[in-house]
Amino acid sequence: MASRFKVLVFDLGGVLLDWDRHSVDALSPGQFLTIMNSTAWHSLDRGLITLKEACMDFGDILGADPSVVETAMDQAQLSLRPKSSLLQTIQDIKALKPDLKLCVMSNISREHFKMVQSLDLPWSMFDKIFASGLEGMRKPELRFFQHVIRETGVHPSEIIMIDDTAENVCAARSQGMHAILMDKSLPSVGRTLLSLLQDPLERAKVFLKNNARNHHCVVEGHEGFRLKDNFAQLMIWELTEDEDIIYFRWPWGEIHGACPYGNGHMNGHSNGQSNGHLNGHLNGNAYVTSGVENSLWNYFFDAPVLTTREFPPDADTTSTAYLSLPEKYLSALPDVRLVLEKMTTNLDTDGIMQTYFDPTRPRTTPEVCCNMLRLFHKFGSSSDPRTKKTEDYVVSCLHNNACLNGNRHYSTLESFLYFVARLYAETHSKSLRKRLNVFKARLQERFNVHTNPLALALRLFACQSIEMDPQLYRKDLETFVSLQDEDGGWPAGHFCRIGRTGARIGNRGLTTALAVRILQQEKRDA
């Protein structure tokens, strides 16, 4: 997708350059603010008076000696430092888009402009420099913006202007420019520029490839560590249909995909392949288990962490495996009927299918129930009467908004709505669709509700999976696209939890895989 933008216009102070307000001690912050908002300062900006004349006027305004003001101005000037990270991003963008014009538009006196030219800025990179002291006009005067538009020779809609003052951004937008406010409370300007100038879909695909088989999970409160699990890997595979970017461990112990170990990874080293059930040591003192002739899957890729020493297989990962794997791999797995039978005989006291295949972990989870029902519907067992109470439970949770604050194993309502949407889209049962239909209203209630990036991706995917009107979730989509990081991926966010501690789990690869699917659908709908 080609960008429509042809010119980038940058302010100097506050954008390309930082200055240290604390370095100015000749005047108080209030005094400095007073002179910056004076008409004398404006005249200095326009080049109508010299710096020395301006300092005399400032002295009169403040009742201070002009030499004190000159000292303060010098202190401010000497504190200026180039913003290296943004400058590097600009240079990277220019390398990728050599035809893109780069300009500077700054309110700066003639004297100060001469001084800043000695700073370590890549001045040769800029095609034009509009210094107010040389042009005789200043921002936010509309004539200054109109002058820049004429000089660049492009339509204002093809110009991006970056400034640290809302007043100037407003003026630029009034003339048809795409203006970005440089503000510490707002997303990275470099990230925003990349999103505007490069196709976010292609950048996302590159991220997934560049980080192939390193799309590990992260755990809240355990920064620097990486959690290896089978569940997120299988979800990524289902979304991308690319087995080269993921890894997992089959129930019989064999590893699919090279999975390099490194410092900070939370799981222990594997002992390679094993025959029969994977009930052996993985790091010398911890176990993961399988069962039912190797048809049941474990959440953890390696030894369990942040939980018990032994960890049983679960219905969520098992369902996701059978739902995600291509036919050529499914044929190598034990008959799915073994799994379905195991699920329908693993019921709690309410007759609901349980999360773990372990009598010592009596858990029922709405999202897991959704995935088990998806499995039954995919493999032609939707009429099995033993699933009725599980279906009733999912419908009840949906109607009563039970997952509004998540639950023991999932951290957001969007996780539940995502799996319900998948069930709704995949089932051929008209009666089940009718029972689930209220989820559309539940989804609309979430529009524009602030949440983490992964949850937002789940929300958007759910909207698209049921062919909801794109205009309804347009703002959410714009917010989500703006979150794309400079490396092309999205933040990890979170969608599930470590049951024992409640620590939330996210995965950049999963968020980005969802983004790819969302953006592909947007292109098809365009």
Short mmCIF file of C-alpha atoms in Angstrom, two decimals:
data_model
loop_
_atom_site.label_atom_id
_atom_site.label_comp_id
_atom_site.label_asym_id
_atom_site.label_seq_id
_atom_site.Cartn_x
_atom_site.Cartn_y
_atom_site.Cartn_z
CA MET A 1 0.00 0.00 0.00
CA ALA A 2 1.60 3.25 -1.15
CA SER A 3 1.56 6.17 1.27
CA ARG A 4 -0.01 9.40 0.07
CA PHE A 5 2.46 11.52 2.03
CA LYS A 6 5.32 13.22 0.21
CA VAL A 7 6.70 15.72 2.73
CA LEU A 8 7.56 15.59 6.45
CA VAL A 9 7.87 18.91 8.28
CA PHE A 10 9.55 18.95 11.70
CA ASP A 11 9.76 21.58 14.40
CA LEU A 12 13.16 22.06 16.03
CA GLY A 13 12.73 22.75 19.76
CA GLY A 14 10.71 20.03 21.45
CA VAL A 15 10.79 17.75 18.40
CA LEU A 16 14.24 17.38 16.85
CA LEU A 17 15.90 19.10 19.81
CA ASP A 18 15.37 18.85 23.56
CA TRP A 19 16.27 21.59 25.99
CA ASP A 20 16.73 21.30 29.73
CA ARG A 21 14.51 23.84 31.50
CA HIS A 22 16.32 23.12 34.77
CA SER A 23 19.58 24.38 33.27
CA VAL A 24 18.16 27.92 33.17
CA ASP A 25 18.68 29.40 36.61
CA ALA A 26 19.20 33.06 35.69
CA LEU A 27 15.40 33.38 35.42
CA SER A 28 12.64 31.47 37.17
CA PRO A 29 10.39 29.17 35.05
CA GLY A 30 7.57 31.67 35.50
CA GLN A 31 9.70 34.57 34.27
CA PHE A 32 10.87 32.60 31.25
CA LEU A 33 7.28 31.68 30.41
CA THR A 34 6.27 35.33 30.68
CA ILE A 35 8.79 36.51 28.09
CA MET A 36 8.07 33.57 25.77
CA ASN A 37 4.43 34.69 25.61
CA SER A 38 5.22 38.36 25.03
CA THR A 39 4.86 40.27 21.76
CA ALA A 40 8.57 41.08 22.01
CA TRP A 41 9.30 37.34 21.72
CA HIS A 42 7.03 37.17 18.69
CA SER A 43 8.93 40.04 17.09
CA LEU A 44 12.20 38.23 17.81
CA ASP A 45 10.78 35.09 16.17
CA ARG A 46 9.86 37.07 13.06
CA GLY A 47 13.30 38.66 12.82
CA LEU A 48 11.90 42.15 13.35
CA ILE A 49 14.26 42.85 16.26
CA THR A 50 17.68 41.56 17.21
CA LEU A 51 18.34 39.27 20.16
CA LYS A 52 20.00 42.11 22.05
CA GLU A 53 17.00 44.38 21.46
CA ALA A 54 14.67 41.62 22.56
CA CYS A 55 16.59 41.10 25.82
CA MET A 56 16.22 44.81 26.60
CA ASP A 57 12.46 44.51 26.05
CA PHE A 58 12.35 41.38 28.20
CA GLY A 59 14.24 43.20 30.95
CA ASP A 60 11.62 45.93 30.92
CA ILE A 61 8.81 43.36 31.12
CA LEU A 62 10.39 41.55 34.05
CA GLY A 63 11.96 44.53 35.78
CA ALA A 64 15.32 42.78 35.42
CA ASP A 65 18.69 43.70 34.04
CA PRO A 66 18.94 42.80 30.30
CA SER A 67 22.24 41.02 30.96
CA VAL A 68 20.41 38.56 33.28
CA VAL A 69 17.95 37.82 30.49
CA GLU A 70 20.83 37.33 28.02
CA THR A 71 22.40 34.85 30.43
CA ALA A 72 19.12 32.89 30.67
CA MET A 73 18.80 32.81 26.88
CA ASP A 74 22.36 31.53 26.57
CA GLN A 75 21.71 28.85 29.21
CA ALA A 76 18.66 27.63 27.32
CA GLN A 77 20.57 27.56 24.05
CA LEU A 78 23.50 25.64 25.51
CA SER A 79 21.18 22.96 26.92
CA LEU A 80 19.85 21.97 23.47
CA ARG A 81 20.49 18.33 22.52
CA PRO A 82 19.44 16.39 19.40
CA LYS A 83 16.81 13.65 19.90
CA SER A 84 18.88 10.77 18.61
CA SER A 85 16.12 8.10 18.56
CA LEU A 86 13.74 10.19 16.46
CA LEU A 87 16.55 11.30 14.16
CA GLN A 88 17.51 7.66 13.61
CA THR A 89 13.91 6.82 12.77
CA ILE A 90 13.80 9.70 10.29
CA GLN A 91 17.02 8.51 8.65
CA ASP A 92 15.63 4.98 8.44
CA ILE A 93 12.44 6.27 6.83
CA LYS A 94 14.44 8.33 4.35
CA ALA A 95 16.51 5.27 3.42
CA LEU A 96 13.32 3.33 2.74
CA LYS A 97 11.62 6.24 0.96
CA PRO A 98 14.34 8.30 -0.77
CA ASP A 99 11.76 10.43 -2.62
CA LEU A 100 10.24 11.65 0.64
CA LYS A 101 11.07 15.33 1.27
CA LEU A 102 12.16 16.37 4.75
CA CYS A 103 11.76 19.95 5.98
CA VAL A 104 12.20 22.00 9.15
CA MET A 105 9.67 24.67 10.19
CA SER A 106 10.60 26.41 13.41
CA ASN A 107 9.89 29.54 15.41
CA ILE A 108 13.48 30.65 15.95
CA SER A 109 15.35 33.94 15.83
CA ARG A 110 18.08 34.56 13.27
CA GLU A 111 20.75 34.51 15.98
CA HIS A 112 19.54 31.31 17.56
CA PHE A 113 19.16 29.61 14.19
CA LYS A 114 22.79 30.38 13.45
CA MET A 115 23.74 28.83 16.78
CA VAL A 116 21.75 25.60 16.34
CA GLN A 117 23.37 24.98 12.98
CA SER A 118 26.52 24.08 14.90
CA LEU A 119 24.68 21.24 16.68
CA ASP A 120 25.13 17.64 15.62
CA LEU A 121 22.02 17.42 13.44
CA PRO A 122 22.04 15.81 9.98
CA TRP A 123 21.27 19.13 8.31
CA SER A 124 22.06 17.84 4.82
CA MET A 125 19.14 15.41 5.17
CA PHE A 126 16.63 18.25 5.05
CA ASP A 127 15.49 19.57 1.67
CA LYS A 128 14.20 22.91 3.00
CA ILE A 129 14.47 24.80 6.28
CA PHE A 130 11.90 27.42 7.20
CA ALA A 131 13.23 29.50 10.12
CA SER A 132 10.74 32.13 11.28
CA GLY A 133 13.46 34.73 11.84
CA LEU A 134 14.47 34.45 8.17
CA GLU A 135 10.96 34.08 6.73
CA GLY A 136 9.48 37.05 8.63
CA MET A 137 6.52 35.06 9.94
CA ARG A 138 5.92 32.62 12.77
CA LYS A 139 3.67 29.78 13.80
CA PRO A 140 0.70 29.69 14.32
CA GLU A 141 0.21 32.35 11.64
CA LEU A 142 -1.66 30.71 8.79
CA ARG A 143 0.41 32.59 6.23
CA PHE A 144 3.49 30.75 7.46
CA PHE A 145 1.84 27.37 6.83
CA GLN A 146 0.56 28.55 3.45
CA HIS A 147 4.12 29.67 2.58
CA VAL A 148 5.49 26.23 3.46
CA ILE A 149 2.78 24.51 1.40
CA ARG A 150 3.62 26.69 -1.64
CA GLU A 151 7.35 26.14 -1.28
CA THR A 152 7.06 22.35 -0.99
CA GLY A 153 4.84 22.26 -4.07
CA VAL A 154 2.52 19.52 -2.85
CA HIS A 155 -1.08 19.38 -1.71
CA PRO A 156 -1.39 20.04 2.06
CA SER A 157 -2.97 16.58 2.54
CA GLU A 158 0.37 15.13 1.38
CA ILE A 159 2.28 16.84 4.21
CA ILE A 160 2.86 15.53 7.74
CA MET A 161 3.81 18.23 10.25
CA ILE A 162 5.22 17.33 13.68
CA ASP A 163 5.13 20.00 16.39
CA ASP A 164 5.13 20.09 20.20
CA THR A 165 2.53 22.86 20.50
CA ALA A 166 -1.19 22.16 20.21
CA GLU A 167 -1.80 25.67 18.87
CA ASN A 168 0.54 25.03 15.93
CA VAL A 169 -0.90 21.58 15.28
CA CYS A 170 -4.39 23.11 15.15
CA ALA A 171 -3.23 25.74 12.63
CA ALA A 172 -1.55 23.10 10.44
CA ARG A 173 -4.68 20.96 10.40
CA SER A 174 -6.80 23.98 9.50
CA GLN A 175 -4.76 24.25 6.30
CA GLY A 176 -5.26 20.59 5.43
CA MET A 177 -1.97 19.17 6.72
CA HIS A 178 -1.80 15.92 8.67
CA ALA A 179 -0.35 17.20 11.96
CA ILE A 180 1.06 15.17 14.86
CA LEU A 181 1.42 16.55 18.36
CA MET A 182 4.73 15.66 20.00
CA ASP A 183 3.70 14.97 23.57
CA LYS A 184 5.19 12.67 26.20
CA SER A 185 1.73 11.38 27.11
CA LEU A 186 1.05 10.32 23.51
CA PRO A 187 2.39 7.33 21.52
CA SER A 188 5.87 7.46 20.03
CA VAL A 189 6.12 9.88 17.09
CA GLY A 190 8.51 7.49 15.37
CA ARG A 191 5.94 4.70 15.67
CA THR A 192 3.19 7.00 14.36
CA LEU A 193 5.29 8.07 11.38
CA LEU A 194 6.07 4.48 10.43
CA SER A 195 2.37 3.61 10.59
CA LEU A 196 1.53 6.53 8.29
CA LEU A 197 4.34 6.00 5.82
CA GLN A 198 4.54 2.21 5.58
CA ASP A 199 1.90 -0.46 5.16
CA PRO A 200 1.19 -1.77 8.70
CA LEU A 201 0.20 -5.15 7.27
CA GLU A 202 3.52 -5.71 5.51
CA ARG A 203 5.43 -4.51 8.56
CA ALA A 204 3.49 -6.98 10.73
CA LYS A 205 4.29 -9.87 8.39
CA VAL A 206 7.99 -8.97 8.49
CA PHE A 207 7.90 -8.91 12.29
CA LEU A 208 6.40 -12.40 12.45
CA LYS A 209 9.05 -13.74 10.05
CA ASN A 210 11.95 -11.95 11.70
CA ASN A 211 10.98 -13.37 15.09
CA ALA A 212 10.09 -16.85 13.86
CA ARG A 213 10.00 -19.43 16.68
CA ASN A 214 10.70 -16.74 19.22
CA HIS A 215 7.12 -15.65 19.78
CA HIS A 216 7.22 -16.46 23.48
CA CYS A 217 4.70 -15.36 26.08
CA VAL A 218 5.40 -12.74 28.73
CA VAL A 219 4.04 -12.82 32.27
CA GLU A 220 2.98 -9.81 34.29
CA GLY A 221 5.35 -9.15 37.17
CA HIS A 222 8.10 -11.30 35.66
CA GLU A 223 9.73 -8.86 33.27
CA GLY A 224 12.75 -10.19 31.42
CA PHE A 225 11.48 -13.76 31.44
CA ARG A 226 9.84 -15.58 28.56
CA LEU A 227 7.22 -18.26 29.04
CA LYS A 228 7.12 -21.05 26.46
CA ASP A 229 3.71 -22.57 25.98
CA ASN A 230 1.97 -24.71 23.39
CA PHE A 231 -1.34 -22.84 23.57
CA ALA A 232 -0.32 -19.45 22.13
CA GLN A 233 1.81 -21.18 19.48
CA LEU A 234 -1.19 -23.18 18.28
CA MET A 235 -3.34 -20.05 18.18
CA ILE A 236 -0.68 -18.28 16.08
CA TRP A 237 -0.50 -21.24 13.71
CA GLU A 238 -4.28 -21.26 13.27
CA LEU A 239 -4.29 -17.53 12.50
CA THR A 240 -1.29 -17.45 10.14
CA GLU A 241 -1.24 -21.00 8.72
CA ASP A 242 2.55 -20.67 8.90
CA GLU A 243 4.21 -23.51 10.80
CA ASP A 244 7.67 -22.03 10.21
CA ILE A 245 7.16 -19.25 12.74
CA ILE A 246 5.97 -21.34 15.70
CA TYR A 247 7.10 -24.21 17.89
CA PHE A 248 5.32 -26.66 20.17
CA ARG A 249 5.70 -30.04 21.80
CA TRP A 250 3.54 -32.93 20.66
CA PRO A 251 1.85 -34.93 23.45
CA TRP A 252 4.34 -37.78 22.91
CA GLY A 253 7.29 -35.43 23.54
CA GLU A 254 8.57 -34.65 20.06
CA ILE A 255 9.33 -30.96 19.36
CA HIS A 256 7.82 -29.33 16.29
CA GLY A 257 10.02 -26.48 15.05
CA ALA A 258 13.44 -25.49 16.31
CA CYS A 259 13.06 -23.62 19.56
CA PRO A 260 16.28 -21.97 20.73
CA TYR A 261 16.86 -21.53 24.43
CA GLY A 262 18.35 -18.39 25.82
CA ASN A 263 18.94 -16.45 29.02
CA GLY A 264 15.80 -15.35 30.77
CA HIS A 265 13.57 -18.14 29.46
CA MET A 266 11.39 -19.44 32.24
CA ASN A 267 11.12 -23.05 31.15
CA GLY A 268 13.69 -25.78 31.65
CA HIS A 269 15.55 -27.61 28.91
CA SER A 270 13.81 -30.52 27.24
CA ASN A 271 15.18 -34.00 27.27
CA GLY A 272 14.37 -34.44 23.59
CA GLN A 273 11.92 -36.98 22.29
CA SER A 274 10.35 -39.58 24.52
CA ASN A 275 8.36 -42.67 23.75
CA GLY A 276 4.82 -43.10 25.01
CA HIS A 277 3.45 -40.62 27.51
CA LEU A 278 5.48 -37.52 28.32
CA ASN A 279 5.65 -38.07 32.06
CA GLY A 280 9.40 -37.61 32.46
CA HIS A 281 11.63 -34.97 33.94
CA LEU A 282 12.16 -31.86 31.84
CA ASN A 283 14.44 -29.89 34.08
CA GLY A 284 15.34 -32.45 36.66
CA ASN A 285 12.49 -31.88 39.08
CA ALA A 286 9.29 -30.97 37.25
CA TYR A 287 6.78 -32.77 35.10
CA VAL A 288 4.24 -32.21 32.38
CA THR A 289 1.92 -35.05 31.51
CA SER A 290 -0.17 -36.37 28.64
CA GLY A 291 -2.62 -39.25 28.43
CA VAL A 292 -5.34 -41.14 26.52
CA GLU A 293 -2.77 -42.60 24.14
CA ASN A 294 -1.06 -39.25 23.57
CA SER A 295 -4.15 -37.35 22.41
CA LEU A 296 -4.21 -34.87 25.31
CA TRP A 297 -2.11 -31.71 25.18
CA ASN A 298 -0.35 -29.77 27.91
CA TYR A 299 -0.32 -25.98 28.14
CA PHE A 300 3.41 -25.84 28.87
CA PHE A 301 6.04 -26.50 26.24
CA ASP A 302 8.53 -27.50 28.90
CA ALA A 303 8.48 -27.85 32.64
CA PRO A 304 5.65 -25.91 34.32
CA VAL A 305 6.45 -22.57 35.94
CA LEU A 306 4.62 -20.37 38.45
CA THR A 307 2.41 -23.33 39.32
CA THR A 308 2.66 -26.84 40.74
CA ARG A 309 5.60 -29.15 40.12
CA GLU A 310 3.41 -31.54 38.15
CA PHE A 311 0.97 -30.14 35.59
CA PRO A 312 -1.78 -32.11 33.83
CA PRO A 313 -3.00 -31.85 30.24
CA ASP A 314 -5.93 -29.51 29.69
CA ALA A 315 -9.01 -29.32 27.50
CA ASP A 316 -8.19 -25.82 26.22
CA THR A 317 -4.82 -26.65 24.65
CA THR A 318 -6.13 -30.01 23.47
CA SER A 319 -9.15 -28.42 21.76
CA THR A 320 -7.01 -25.70 20.22
CA ALA A 321 -4.58 -28.28 18.83
CA TYR A 322 -7.30 -30.28 17.08
CA LEU A 323 -8.91 -27.04 15.85
CA SER A 324 -5.65 -25.53 14.58
CA LEU A 325 -3.61 -28.33 13.02
CA PRO A 326 -3.83 -28.84 9.24
CA GLU A 327 -5.28 -32.12 7.98
CA LYS A 328 -1.88 -33.64 7.22
CA TYR A 329 -0.98 -33.36 10.92
CA LEU A 330 -4.40 -34.29 12.26
CA SER A 331 -4.15 -37.62 10.52
CA ALA A 332 -1.06 -38.39 12.60
CA LEU A 333 -2.89 -37.74 15.88
CA PRO A 334 -4.96 -40.25 17.78
CA ASP A 335 -8.63 -40.35 16.78
CA VAL A 336 -10.39 -37.20 18.01
CA ARG A 337 -13.25 -39.38 19.26
CA LEU A 338 -10.96 -40.47 22.09
CA VAL A 339 -10.66 -36.83 23.12
CA LEU A 340 -14.38 -36.11 22.82
CA GLU A 341 -15.17 -39.14 24.94
CA LYS A 342 -12.64 -38.09 27.56
CA MET A 343 -14.18 -34.61 27.72
CA THR A 344 -17.73 -35.84 28.12
CA THR A 345 -16.70 -38.15 30.96
CA ASN A 346 -14.67 -35.42 32.70
CA LEU A 347 -17.61 -33.53 34.20
CA ASP A 348 -17.96 -31.47 37.34
CA THR A 349 -20.80 -31.87 39.84
CA ASP A 350 -22.99 -29.59 37.65
CA GLY A 351 -22.44 -31.77 34.60
CA ILE A 352 -20.16 -29.23 32.87
CA MET A 353 -17.02 -30.38 31.02
CA GLN A 354 -13.93 -29.44 32.99
CA THR A 355 -10.73 -27.57 32.13
CA TYR A 356 -8.17 -30.12 33.36
CA PHE A 357 -7.99 -33.85 32.84
CA ASP A 358 -7.15 -34.27 36.49
CA PRO A 359 -9.58 -35.01 39.34
CA THR A 360 -7.43 -32.94 41.74
CA ARG A 361 -8.07 -29.77 39.67
CA PRO A 362 -11.84 -29.37 39.48
CA ARG A 363 -12.13 -26.28 37.26
CA THR A 364 -14.73 -25.06 34.78
CA THR A 365 -13.88 -22.09 32.55
CA PRO A 366 -16.33 -20.43 30.11
CA GLU A 367 -13.69 -19.84 27.42
CA VAL A 368 -12.46 -23.43 27.63
CA CYS A 369 -16.04 -24.63 27.37
CA CYS A 370 -16.37 -22.56 24.16
CA ASN A 371 -13.35 -24.25 22.66
CA MET A 372 -14.54 -27.71 23.63
CA LEU A 373 -17.91 -26.99 22.01
CA ARG A 374 -16.08 -25.76 18.89
CA LEU A 375 -14.30 -29.11 18.81
CA PHE A 376 -17.54 -31.09 19.08
CA HIS A 377 -19.15 -29.02 16.33
CA LYS A 378 -16.15 -29.30 14.02
CA PHE A 379 -16.03 -33.07 14.24
CA GLY A 380 -19.75 -33.73 13.88
CA SER A 381 -20.63 -34.43 17.50
CA SER A 382 -22.64 -31.30 18.24
CA SER A 383 -25.73 -33.35 19.09
CA ASP A 384 -24.02 -35.29 21.88
CA PRO A 385 -26.44 -34.80 24.82
CA ARG A 386 -23.56 -34.85 27.29
CA THR A 387 -22.47 -31.40 26.06
CA LYS A 388 -25.86 -29.79 26.75
CA LYS A 389 -25.04 -28.50 30.23
CA THR A 390 -21.73 -27.10 28.99
CA GLU A 391 -23.59 -25.26 26.24
CA ASP A 392 -26.12 -23.96 28.77
CA TYR A 393 -23.26 -22.71 30.93
CA VAL A 394 -21.67 -20.75 28.05
CA VAL A 395 -25.02 -19.22 27.10
CA SER A 396 -25.72 -18.30 30.73
CA CYS A 397 -22.31 -16.63 31.08
CA LEU A 398 -22.96 -14.71 27.88
CA HIS A 399 -26.46 -13.49 28.79
CA ASN A 400 -25.40 -12.46 32.29
CA ASN A 401 -22.07 -10.88 31.33
CA ALA A 402 -20.33 -13.24 33.74
CA CYS A 403 -16.86 -12.67 32.29
CA LEU A 404 -16.92 -8.87 32.51
CA ASN A 405 -13.88 -8.95 34.81
CA GLY A 406 -12.36 -12.11 33.40
CA ASN A 407 -12.06 -15.20 35.58
CA ARG A 408 -9.45 -17.53 37.06
CA HIS A 409 -7.85 -18.45 33.74
CA TYR A 410 -8.68 -15.55 31.40
CA SER A 411 -8.02 -11.88 32.08
CA THR A 412 -10.46 -9.97 29.84
CA LEU A 413 -14.04 -10.12 28.63
CA GLU A 414 -12.69 -9.95 25.07
CA SER A 415 -11.15 -13.40 25.47
CA PHE A 416 -14.59 -14.87 26.11
CA LEU A 417 -16.25 -12.88 23.31
CA TYR A 418 -13.51 -13.96 20.87
CA PHE A 419 -14.07 -17.66 21.52
CA VAL A 420 -17.86 -17.22 21.46
CA ALA A 421 -17.49 -15.46 18.09
CA ARG A 422 -15.43 -18.37 16.79
CA LEU A 423 -18.07 -20.83 17.99
CA TYR A 424 -20.87 -18.73 16.45
CA ALA A 425 -19.09 -18.44 13.09
CA GLU A 426 -18.09 -22.12 12.91
CA THR A 427 -21.21 -23.94 14.05
CA HIS A 428 -23.86 -25.14 11.60
CA SER A 429 -26.42 -25.35 14.38
CA LYS A 430 -29.14 -22.75 13.90
CA SER A 431 -30.43 -23.32 17.42
CA LEU A 432 -27.00 -22.66 18.97
CA ARG A 433 -26.54 -19.56 16.87
CA LYS A 434 -29.88 -18.29 18.08
CA ARG A 435 -28.88 -18.90 21.69
CA LEU A 436 -25.55 -17.11 21.18
CA ASN A 437 -26.96 -14.19 19.20
CA VAL A 438 -26.90 -11.87 22.23
CA PHE A 439 -23.10 -11.82 22.01
CA LYS A 440 -23.41 -9.24 19.21
CA ALA A 441 -24.89 -6.80 21.71
CA ARG A 442 -22.21 -7.73 24.25
CA LEU A 443 -19.58 -6.99 21.63
CA GLN A 444 -21.07 -3.61 20.77
CA GLU A 445 -21.08 -2.68 24.46
CA ARG A 446 -17.28 -2.97 24.33
CA PHE A 447 -16.78 -0.53 21.45
CA ASN A 448 -14.35 2.27 22.41
CA VAL A 449 -13.80 0.78 25.86
CA HIS A 450 -10.13 1.12 26.77
CA THR A 451 -8.30 -2.18 27.06
CA ASN A 452 -4.90 -3.72 26.39
CA PRO A 453 -3.64 -4.33 22.80
CA LEU A 454 -4.20 -8.10 22.71
CA ALA A 455 -7.73 -7.77 24.07
CA LEU A 456 -8.45 -5.05 21.50
CA ALA A 457 -7.22 -7.37 18.74
CA LEU A 458 -9.51 -10.13 20.00
CA ARG A 459 -12.42 -7.66 19.98
CA LEU A 460 -11.76 -6.56 16.41
CA PHE A 461 -11.31 -10.12 15.15
CA ALA A 462 -14.61 -11.08 16.77
CA CYS A 463 -16.34 -8.17 15.00
CA GLN A 464 -14.96 -9.22 11.64
CA SER A 465 -15.72 -12.91 12.13
CA ILE A 466 -19.45 -12.17 12.26
CA GLU A 467 -19.25 -9.56 9.47
CA MET A 468 -20.23 -6.64 11.68
CA ASP A 469 -20.45 -3.22 9.98
CA PRO A 470 -16.85 -1.89 9.96
CA GLN A 471 -18.05 1.63 10.73
CA LEU A 472 -19.18 0.45 14.15
CA TYR A 473 -15.66 -0.48 15.24
CA ARG A 474 -13.74 2.06 13.13
CA LYS A 475 -12.42 4.02 16.13
CA ASP A 476 -11.22 0.83 17.83
CA LEU A 477 -9.44 -0.17 14.63
CA GLU A 478 -7.71 3.21 14.33
CA THR A 479 -6.61 2.97 17.97
CA PHE A 480 -5.28 -0.54 17.43
CA VAL A 481 -3.30 0.35 14.29
CA SER A 482 -1.71 3.30 16.14
CA LEU A 483 -0.28 0.86 18.70
CA GLN A 484 2.02 -0.86 16.19
CA ASP A 485 5.60 -0.72 17.45
CA GLU A 486 8.53 0.50 15.39
CA ASP A 487 9.70 -3.08 14.73
CA GLY A 488 6.34 -3.87 13.09
CA GLY A 489 4.89 -5.92 15.93
CA TRP A 490 2.23 -5.05 18.47
CA PRO A 491 2.61 -4.98 22.27
CA ALA A 492 2.02 -8.26 24.09
CA GLY A 493 -0.99 -7.10 26.10
CA HIS A 494 -2.69 -9.95 27.95
CA PHE A 495 -5.59 -12.36 27.54
CA CYS A 496 -5.16 -15.20 30.04
CA ARG A 497 -3.75 -15.82 33.49
CA ILE A 498 -1.64 -18.11 35.59
CA GLY A 499 -4.51 -19.61 37.57
CA ARG A 500 -2.64 -19.98 40.83
CA THR A 501 -1.27 -16.41 41.04
CA GLY A 502 -3.53 -14.44 38.71
CA ALA A 503 -0.50 -13.09 36.83
CA ARG A 504 -1.63 -12.05 33.35
CA ILE A 505 -0.09 -13.54 30.21
CA GLY A 506 0.40 -11.90 26.82
CA ASN A 507 2.23 -12.58 23.58
CA ARG A 508 3.46 -10.10 20.96
CA GLY A 509 3.37 -12.76 18.27
CA LEU A 510 -0.28 -13.55 19.01
CA THR A 511 -1.32 -9.88 19.01
CA THR A 512 0.54 -9.38 15.72
CA ALA A 513 -0.90 -12.53 14.13
CA LEU A 514 -4.38 -11.23 14.98
CA ALA A 515 -3.39 -7.85 13.51
CA VAL A 516 -2.40 -9.50 10.23
CA ARG A 517 -5.77 -11.20 9.95
CA ILE A 518 -7.63 -8.01 10.89
CA LEU A 519 -5.74 -5.87 8.37
CA GLN A 520 -6.12 -8.48 5.62
CA GLN A 521 -9.88 -8.45 6.17
CA GLU A 522 -9.88 -4.63 6.09
CA LYS A 523 -8.20 -4.73 2.69
CA ARG A 524 -10.76 -7.19 1.39
CA ASP A 525 -13.59 -4.98 2.65
CA ALA A 526 -12.10 -1.79 1.17
#
